mmCIF file of C-alpha atoms and ligand atoms in Angstrom:
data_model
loop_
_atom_site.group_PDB
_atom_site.id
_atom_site.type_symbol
_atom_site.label_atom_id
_atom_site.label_comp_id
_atom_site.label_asym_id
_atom_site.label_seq_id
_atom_site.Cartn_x
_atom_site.Cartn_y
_atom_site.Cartn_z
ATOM 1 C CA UNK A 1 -40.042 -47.511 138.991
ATOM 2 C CA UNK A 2 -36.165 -47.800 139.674
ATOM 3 C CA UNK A 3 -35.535 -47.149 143.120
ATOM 4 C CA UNK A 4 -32.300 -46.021 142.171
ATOM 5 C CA UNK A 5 -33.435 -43.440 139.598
ATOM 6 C CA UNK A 6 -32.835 -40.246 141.399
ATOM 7 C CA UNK A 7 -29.250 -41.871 143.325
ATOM 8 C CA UNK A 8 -31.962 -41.845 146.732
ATOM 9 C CA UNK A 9 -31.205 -38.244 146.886
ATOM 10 C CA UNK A 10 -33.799 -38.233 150.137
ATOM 11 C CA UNK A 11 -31.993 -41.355 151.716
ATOM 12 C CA UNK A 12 -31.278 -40.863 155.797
ATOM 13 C CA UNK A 13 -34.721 -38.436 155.967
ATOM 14 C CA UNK A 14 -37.394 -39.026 157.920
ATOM 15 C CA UNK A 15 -40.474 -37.388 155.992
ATOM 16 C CA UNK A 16 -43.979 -36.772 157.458
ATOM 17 C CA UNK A 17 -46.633 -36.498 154.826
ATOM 18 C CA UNK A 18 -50.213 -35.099 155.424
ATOM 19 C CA UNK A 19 -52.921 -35.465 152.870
ATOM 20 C CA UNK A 20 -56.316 -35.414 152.103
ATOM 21 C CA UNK A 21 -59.196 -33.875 153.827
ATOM 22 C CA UNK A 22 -60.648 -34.659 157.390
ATOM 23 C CA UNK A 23 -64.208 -35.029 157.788
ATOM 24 C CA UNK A 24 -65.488 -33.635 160.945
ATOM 25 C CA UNK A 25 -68.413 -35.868 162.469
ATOM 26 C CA UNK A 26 -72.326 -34.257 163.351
ATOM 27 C CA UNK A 27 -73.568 -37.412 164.218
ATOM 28 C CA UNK A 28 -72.774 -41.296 163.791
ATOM 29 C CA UNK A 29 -73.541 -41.018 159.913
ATOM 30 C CA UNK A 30 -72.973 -37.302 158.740
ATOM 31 C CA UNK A 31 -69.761 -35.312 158.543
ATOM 32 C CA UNK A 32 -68.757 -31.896 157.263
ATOM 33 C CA UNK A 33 -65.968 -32.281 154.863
ATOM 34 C CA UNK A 34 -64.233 -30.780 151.590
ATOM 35 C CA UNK A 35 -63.101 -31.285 147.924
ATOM 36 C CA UNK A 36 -59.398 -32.417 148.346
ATOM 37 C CA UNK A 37 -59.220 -35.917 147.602
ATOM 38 C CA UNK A 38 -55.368 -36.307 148.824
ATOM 39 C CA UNK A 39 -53.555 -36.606 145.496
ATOM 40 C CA UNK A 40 -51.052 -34.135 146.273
ATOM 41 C CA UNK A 41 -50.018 -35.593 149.292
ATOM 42 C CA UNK A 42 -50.058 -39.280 148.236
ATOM 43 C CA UNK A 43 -47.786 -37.910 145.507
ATOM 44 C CA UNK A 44 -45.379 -36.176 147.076
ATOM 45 C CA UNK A 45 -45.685 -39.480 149.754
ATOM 46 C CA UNK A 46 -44.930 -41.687 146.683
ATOM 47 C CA UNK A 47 -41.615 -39.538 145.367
ATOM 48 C CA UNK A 48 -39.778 -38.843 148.750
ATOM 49 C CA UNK A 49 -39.892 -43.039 148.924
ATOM 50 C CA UNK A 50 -38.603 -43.515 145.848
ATOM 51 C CA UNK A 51 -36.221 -40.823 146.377
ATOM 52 C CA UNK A 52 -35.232 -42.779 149.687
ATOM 53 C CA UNK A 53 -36.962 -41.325 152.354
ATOM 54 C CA UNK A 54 -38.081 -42.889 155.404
ATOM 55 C CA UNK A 55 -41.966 -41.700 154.895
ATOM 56 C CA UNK A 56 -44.910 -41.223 157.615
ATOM 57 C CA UNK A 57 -48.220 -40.542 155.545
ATOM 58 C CA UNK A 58 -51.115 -39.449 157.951
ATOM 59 C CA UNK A 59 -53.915 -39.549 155.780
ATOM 60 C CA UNK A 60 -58.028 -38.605 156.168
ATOM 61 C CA UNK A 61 -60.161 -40.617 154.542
ATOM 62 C CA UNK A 62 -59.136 -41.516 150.876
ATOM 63 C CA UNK A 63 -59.851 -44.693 148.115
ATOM 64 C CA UNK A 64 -55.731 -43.800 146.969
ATOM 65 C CA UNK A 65 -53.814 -46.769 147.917
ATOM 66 C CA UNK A 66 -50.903 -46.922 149.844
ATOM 67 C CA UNK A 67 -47.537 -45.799 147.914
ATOM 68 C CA UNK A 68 -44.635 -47.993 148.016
ATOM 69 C CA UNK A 69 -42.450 -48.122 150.856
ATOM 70 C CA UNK A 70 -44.847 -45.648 152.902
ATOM 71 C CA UNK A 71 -45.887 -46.287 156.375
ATOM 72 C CA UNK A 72 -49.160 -45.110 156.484
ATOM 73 C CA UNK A 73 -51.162 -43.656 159.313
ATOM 74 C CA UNK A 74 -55.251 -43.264 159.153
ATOM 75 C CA UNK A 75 -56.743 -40.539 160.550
ATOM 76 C CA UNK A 76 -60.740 -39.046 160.217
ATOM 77 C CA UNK A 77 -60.842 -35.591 162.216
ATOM 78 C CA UNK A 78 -58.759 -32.709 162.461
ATOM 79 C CA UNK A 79 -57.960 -33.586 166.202
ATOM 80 C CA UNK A 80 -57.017 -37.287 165.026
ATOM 81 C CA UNK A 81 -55.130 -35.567 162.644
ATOM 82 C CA UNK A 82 -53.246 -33.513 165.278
ATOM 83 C CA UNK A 83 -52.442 -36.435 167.219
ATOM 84 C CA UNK A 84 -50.822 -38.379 164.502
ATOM 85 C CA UNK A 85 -49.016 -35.433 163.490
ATOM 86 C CA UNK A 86 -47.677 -34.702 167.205
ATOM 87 C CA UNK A 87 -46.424 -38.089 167.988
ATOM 88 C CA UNK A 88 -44.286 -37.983 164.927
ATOM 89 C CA UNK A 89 -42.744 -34.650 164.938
ATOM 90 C CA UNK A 90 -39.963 -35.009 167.218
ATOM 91 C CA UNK A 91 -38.580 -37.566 164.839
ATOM 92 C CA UNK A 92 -38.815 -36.155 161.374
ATOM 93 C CA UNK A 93 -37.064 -33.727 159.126
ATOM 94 C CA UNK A 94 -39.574 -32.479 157.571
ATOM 95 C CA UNK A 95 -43.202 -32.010 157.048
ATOM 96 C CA UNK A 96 -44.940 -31.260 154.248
ATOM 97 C CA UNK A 97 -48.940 -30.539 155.427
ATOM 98 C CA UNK A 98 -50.822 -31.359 151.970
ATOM 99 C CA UNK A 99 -53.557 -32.113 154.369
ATOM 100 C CA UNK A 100 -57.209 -30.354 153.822
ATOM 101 C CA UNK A 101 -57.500 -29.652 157.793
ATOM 102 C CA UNK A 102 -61.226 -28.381 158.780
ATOM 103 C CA UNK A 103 -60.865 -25.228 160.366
ATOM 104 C CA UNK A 104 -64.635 -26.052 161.950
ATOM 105 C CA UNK A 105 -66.124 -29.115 163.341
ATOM 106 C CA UNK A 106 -69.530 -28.914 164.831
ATOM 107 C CA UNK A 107 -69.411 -27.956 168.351
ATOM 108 C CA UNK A 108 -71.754 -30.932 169.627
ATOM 109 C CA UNK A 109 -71.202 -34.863 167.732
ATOM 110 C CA UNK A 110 -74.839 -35.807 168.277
ATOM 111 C CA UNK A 111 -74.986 -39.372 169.906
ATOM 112 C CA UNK A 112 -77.675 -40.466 167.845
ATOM 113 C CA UNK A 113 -78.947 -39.760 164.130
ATOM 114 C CA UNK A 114 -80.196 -36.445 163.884
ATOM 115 C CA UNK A 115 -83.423 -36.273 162.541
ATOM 116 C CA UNK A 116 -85.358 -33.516 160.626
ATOM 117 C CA UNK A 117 -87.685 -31.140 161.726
ATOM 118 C CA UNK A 118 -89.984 -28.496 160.151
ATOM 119 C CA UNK A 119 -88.053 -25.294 161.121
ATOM 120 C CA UNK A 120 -84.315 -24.584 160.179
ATOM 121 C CA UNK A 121 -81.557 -26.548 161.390
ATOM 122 C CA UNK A 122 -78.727 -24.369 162.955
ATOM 123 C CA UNK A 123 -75.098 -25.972 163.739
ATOM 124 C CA UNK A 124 -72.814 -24.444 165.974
ATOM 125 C CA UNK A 125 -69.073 -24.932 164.901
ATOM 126 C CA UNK A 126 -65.872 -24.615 167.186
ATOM 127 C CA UNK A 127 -62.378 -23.808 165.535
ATOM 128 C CA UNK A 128 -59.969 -26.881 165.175
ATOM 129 C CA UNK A 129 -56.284 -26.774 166.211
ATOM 130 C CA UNK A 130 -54.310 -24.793 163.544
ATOM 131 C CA UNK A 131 -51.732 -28.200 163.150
ATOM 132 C CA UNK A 132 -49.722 -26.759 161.457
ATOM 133 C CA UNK A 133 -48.843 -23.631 163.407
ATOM 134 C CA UNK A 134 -48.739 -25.297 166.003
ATOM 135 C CA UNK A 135 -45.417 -27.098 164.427
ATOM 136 C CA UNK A 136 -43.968 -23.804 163.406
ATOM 137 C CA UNK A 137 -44.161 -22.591 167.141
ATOM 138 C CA UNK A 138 -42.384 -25.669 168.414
ATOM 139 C CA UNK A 139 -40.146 -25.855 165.470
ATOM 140 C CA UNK A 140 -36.816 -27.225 166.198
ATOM 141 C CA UNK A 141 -34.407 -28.739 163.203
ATOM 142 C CA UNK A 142 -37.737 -29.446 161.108
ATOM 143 C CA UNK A 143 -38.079 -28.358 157.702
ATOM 144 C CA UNK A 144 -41.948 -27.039 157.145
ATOM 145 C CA UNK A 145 -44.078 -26.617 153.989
ATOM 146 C CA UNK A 146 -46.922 -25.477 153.973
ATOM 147 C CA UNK A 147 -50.090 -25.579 151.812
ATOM 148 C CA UNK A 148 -52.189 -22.787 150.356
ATOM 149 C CA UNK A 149 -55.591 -23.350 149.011
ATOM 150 C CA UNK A 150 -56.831 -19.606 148.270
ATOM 151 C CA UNK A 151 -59.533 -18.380 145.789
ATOM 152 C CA UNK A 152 -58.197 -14.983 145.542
ATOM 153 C CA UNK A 153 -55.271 -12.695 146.549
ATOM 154 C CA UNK A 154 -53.158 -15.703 146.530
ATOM 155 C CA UNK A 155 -49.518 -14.330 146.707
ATOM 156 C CA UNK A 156 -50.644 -11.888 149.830
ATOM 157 C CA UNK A 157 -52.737 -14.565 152.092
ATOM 158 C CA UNK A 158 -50.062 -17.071 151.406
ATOM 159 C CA UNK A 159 -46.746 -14.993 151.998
ATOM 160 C CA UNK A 160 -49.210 -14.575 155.468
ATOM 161 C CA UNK A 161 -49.708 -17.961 156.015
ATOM 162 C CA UNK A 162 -45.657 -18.829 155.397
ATOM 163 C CA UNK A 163 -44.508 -15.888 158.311
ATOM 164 C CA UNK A 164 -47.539 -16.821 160.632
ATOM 165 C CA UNK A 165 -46.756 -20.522 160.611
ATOM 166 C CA UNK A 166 -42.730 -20.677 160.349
ATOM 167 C CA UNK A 167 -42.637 -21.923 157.215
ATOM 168 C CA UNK A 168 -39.379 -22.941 154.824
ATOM 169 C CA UNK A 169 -41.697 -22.218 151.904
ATOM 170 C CA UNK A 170 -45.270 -22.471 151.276
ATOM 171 C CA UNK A 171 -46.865 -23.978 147.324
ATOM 172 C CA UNK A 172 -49.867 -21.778 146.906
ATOM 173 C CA UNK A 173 -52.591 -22.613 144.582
ATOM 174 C CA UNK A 174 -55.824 -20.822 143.591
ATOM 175 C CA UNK A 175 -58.163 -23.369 143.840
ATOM 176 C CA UNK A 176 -60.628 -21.046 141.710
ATOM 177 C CA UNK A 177 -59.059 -22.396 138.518
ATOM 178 C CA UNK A 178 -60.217 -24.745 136.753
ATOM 179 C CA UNK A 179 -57.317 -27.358 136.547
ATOM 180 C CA UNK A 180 -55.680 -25.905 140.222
ATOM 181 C CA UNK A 181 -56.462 -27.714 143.570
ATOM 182 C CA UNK A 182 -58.968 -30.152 144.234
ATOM 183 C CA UNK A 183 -60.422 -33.254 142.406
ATOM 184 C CA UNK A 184 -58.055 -32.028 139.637
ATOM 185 C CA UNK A 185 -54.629 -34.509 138.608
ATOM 186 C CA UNK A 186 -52.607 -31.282 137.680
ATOM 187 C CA UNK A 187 -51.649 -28.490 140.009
ATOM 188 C CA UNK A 188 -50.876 -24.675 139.274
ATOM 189 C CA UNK A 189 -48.583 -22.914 142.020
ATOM 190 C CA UNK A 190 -46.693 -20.174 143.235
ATOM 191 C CA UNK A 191 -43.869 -21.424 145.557
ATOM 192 C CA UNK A 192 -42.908 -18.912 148.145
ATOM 193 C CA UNK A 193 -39.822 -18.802 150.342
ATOM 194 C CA UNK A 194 -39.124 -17.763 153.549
ATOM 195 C CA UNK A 195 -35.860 -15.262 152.062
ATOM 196 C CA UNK A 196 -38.771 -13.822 150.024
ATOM 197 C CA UNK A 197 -38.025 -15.058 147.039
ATOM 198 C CA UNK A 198 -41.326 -16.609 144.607
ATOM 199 C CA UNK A 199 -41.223 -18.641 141.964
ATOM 200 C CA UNK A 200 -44.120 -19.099 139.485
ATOM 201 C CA UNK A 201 -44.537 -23.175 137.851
ATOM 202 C CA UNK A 202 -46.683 -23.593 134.998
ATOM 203 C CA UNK A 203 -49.791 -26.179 135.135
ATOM 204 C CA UNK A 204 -48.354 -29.575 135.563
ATOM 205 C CA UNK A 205 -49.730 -32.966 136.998
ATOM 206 C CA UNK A 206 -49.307 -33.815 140.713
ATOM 207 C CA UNK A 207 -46.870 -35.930 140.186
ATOM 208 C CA UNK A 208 -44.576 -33.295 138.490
ATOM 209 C CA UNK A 209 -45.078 -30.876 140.704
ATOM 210 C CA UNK A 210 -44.764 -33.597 143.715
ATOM 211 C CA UNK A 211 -40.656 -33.624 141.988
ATOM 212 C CA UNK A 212 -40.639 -30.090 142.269
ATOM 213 C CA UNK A 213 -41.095 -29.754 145.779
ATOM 214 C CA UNK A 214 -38.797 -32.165 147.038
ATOM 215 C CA UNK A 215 -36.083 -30.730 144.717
ATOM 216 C CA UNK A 216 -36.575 -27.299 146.638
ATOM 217 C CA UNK A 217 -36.769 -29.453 150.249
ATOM 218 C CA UNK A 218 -33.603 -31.077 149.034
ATOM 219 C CA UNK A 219 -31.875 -27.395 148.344
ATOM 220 C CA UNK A 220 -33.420 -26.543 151.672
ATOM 221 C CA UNK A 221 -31.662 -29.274 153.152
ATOM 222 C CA UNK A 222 -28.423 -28.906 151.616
ATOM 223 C CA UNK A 223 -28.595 -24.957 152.874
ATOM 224 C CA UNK A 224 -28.701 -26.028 156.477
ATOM 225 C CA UNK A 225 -25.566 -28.448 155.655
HETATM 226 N N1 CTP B 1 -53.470 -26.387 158.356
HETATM 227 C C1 CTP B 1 -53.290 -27.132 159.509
HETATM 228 N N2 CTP B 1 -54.275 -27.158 160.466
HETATM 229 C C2 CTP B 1 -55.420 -26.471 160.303
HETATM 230 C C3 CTP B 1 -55.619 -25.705 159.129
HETATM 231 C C4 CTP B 1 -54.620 -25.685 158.174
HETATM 232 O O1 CTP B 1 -52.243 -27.756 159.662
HETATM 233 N N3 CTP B 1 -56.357 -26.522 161.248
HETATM 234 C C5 CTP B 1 -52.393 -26.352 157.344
HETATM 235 C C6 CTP B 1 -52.780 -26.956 156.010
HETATM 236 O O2 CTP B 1 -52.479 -28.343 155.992
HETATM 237 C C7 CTP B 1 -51.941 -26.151 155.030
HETATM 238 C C8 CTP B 1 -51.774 -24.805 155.693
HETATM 239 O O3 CTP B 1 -52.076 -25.006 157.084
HETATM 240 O O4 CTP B 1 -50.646 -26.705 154.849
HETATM 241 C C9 CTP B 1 -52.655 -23.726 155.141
HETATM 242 O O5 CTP B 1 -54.005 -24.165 155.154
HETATM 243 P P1 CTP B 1 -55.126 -23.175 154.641
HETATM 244 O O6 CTP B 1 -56.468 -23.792 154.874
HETATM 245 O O7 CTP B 1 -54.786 -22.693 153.255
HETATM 246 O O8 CTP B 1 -54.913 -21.915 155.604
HETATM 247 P P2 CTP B 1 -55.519 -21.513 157.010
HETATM 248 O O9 CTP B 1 -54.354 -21.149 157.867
HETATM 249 O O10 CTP B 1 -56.435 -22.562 157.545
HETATM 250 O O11 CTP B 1 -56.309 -20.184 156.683
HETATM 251 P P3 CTP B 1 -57.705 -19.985 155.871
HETATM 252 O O12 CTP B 1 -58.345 -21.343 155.674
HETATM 253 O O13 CTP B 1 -58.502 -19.068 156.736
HETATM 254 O O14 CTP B 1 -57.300 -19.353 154.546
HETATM 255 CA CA1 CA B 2 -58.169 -23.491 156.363
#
């Protein structure tokens, strides 16, 4: 694709990226993890380049290969996650959390393979860092965009999410449709803004919608002057 397509309208930004899930370990061969499969994020990873921008892609485990111009950092866990995410936050000018962050991870990584028994199995889980919260409380010059994957009331828990956090604007997605959210190539959001505002998008692929939200970081940017 021509580098030169969309005049580097992104060039001079420093952009982290998060995608994909984490997987959260039980013992040396099991994890708990979830559906997202990081197509969002390697999408959004993909456009900012091309658009210019100097791009950090933290990414949990994923077959997608690298973008084009990305610099790419691997991560498994929600607290590896966290730590890639802090050591580049200083630096950036935005973030944009695609990321699938387990809320849980078991509260004990068993050593060795666990192995069955007759009676039930119960795991204990302990809460992960909130990453992205986090950023909003130390928020300096960053731009932050937030995520949403919700199965119901999706304009109330994310307009909640976007005030708790410190977000610029949160894409919110009910992950109960059919073409929505994860495993899917095409996305169907509600983008909400810090003023308030909310702006429905019809179903359209990753990619697309990847555009979309770097158009409205781009208006962000040009806001602050
Ligand atoms: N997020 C994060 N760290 C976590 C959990 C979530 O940085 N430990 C980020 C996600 O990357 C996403 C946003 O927060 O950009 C919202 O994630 P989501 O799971 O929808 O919301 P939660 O705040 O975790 O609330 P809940 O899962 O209870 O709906
Ligand atoms: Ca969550």
């Amino acid at each position: 694709e021509n580098h030169f397509a969309h005049g580097q309208s992104l060039a001079g930004r420093r952009i982290l990226v998060t995608a994909a899930g984490t997987e959260e370990a039980l013992d040396p061969v099991r994890f708990l993890g979830n559906r997202s499969t990081g197509r969002m994020g390697f999408a959004v990873a993909a456009e900012a380049a091309r658009r210019g921008a100097e791009v950090i892609l933290v990414a949990g485990p994923t077959p997608l290969a690298t973008p084009t111009g990305v610099r790419r950092v691997d991560v498994r866990s929600a607290r590896d996650m966290h730590a890639a995410v802090r050591a580049e936050y200083d630096g950036v000018d935005a973030v944009i959390k695609a990321a699938a962050v387990a809320d849980y991870r078991p509260a004990e990584m068993a050593e060795h393979k666990i192995k069955k028994s007759d009676g039930e199995l119960t795991l204990k889980l302990t809460r992960n860092p909130d990453i992205l919260y986090e950023l909003g409380q130390q928020k300096k010059h960053q731009i932050l965009v937030g995520f949403a994957a919700e199965t119901q009331n999706v304009a109330e828990y994310a307009r909640g999410k976007l005030a708790k956090k410190n977000l610029d604007f949160i894409v919110a997605n009910n992950v109960a449709e059919q073409d929505a959210g994860f495993g899917v190539p095409t996305n169907h959001v509600q983008i909400f803004y810090a003023d308030g505002r909310a702006e429905d998008h019809p179903l359209m692929a990753k990619a697309a919608l990847a555009g979309v939200i770097l158009d409205r970081l781009e208006e962000t940017f040009q806001k602050r002057g």
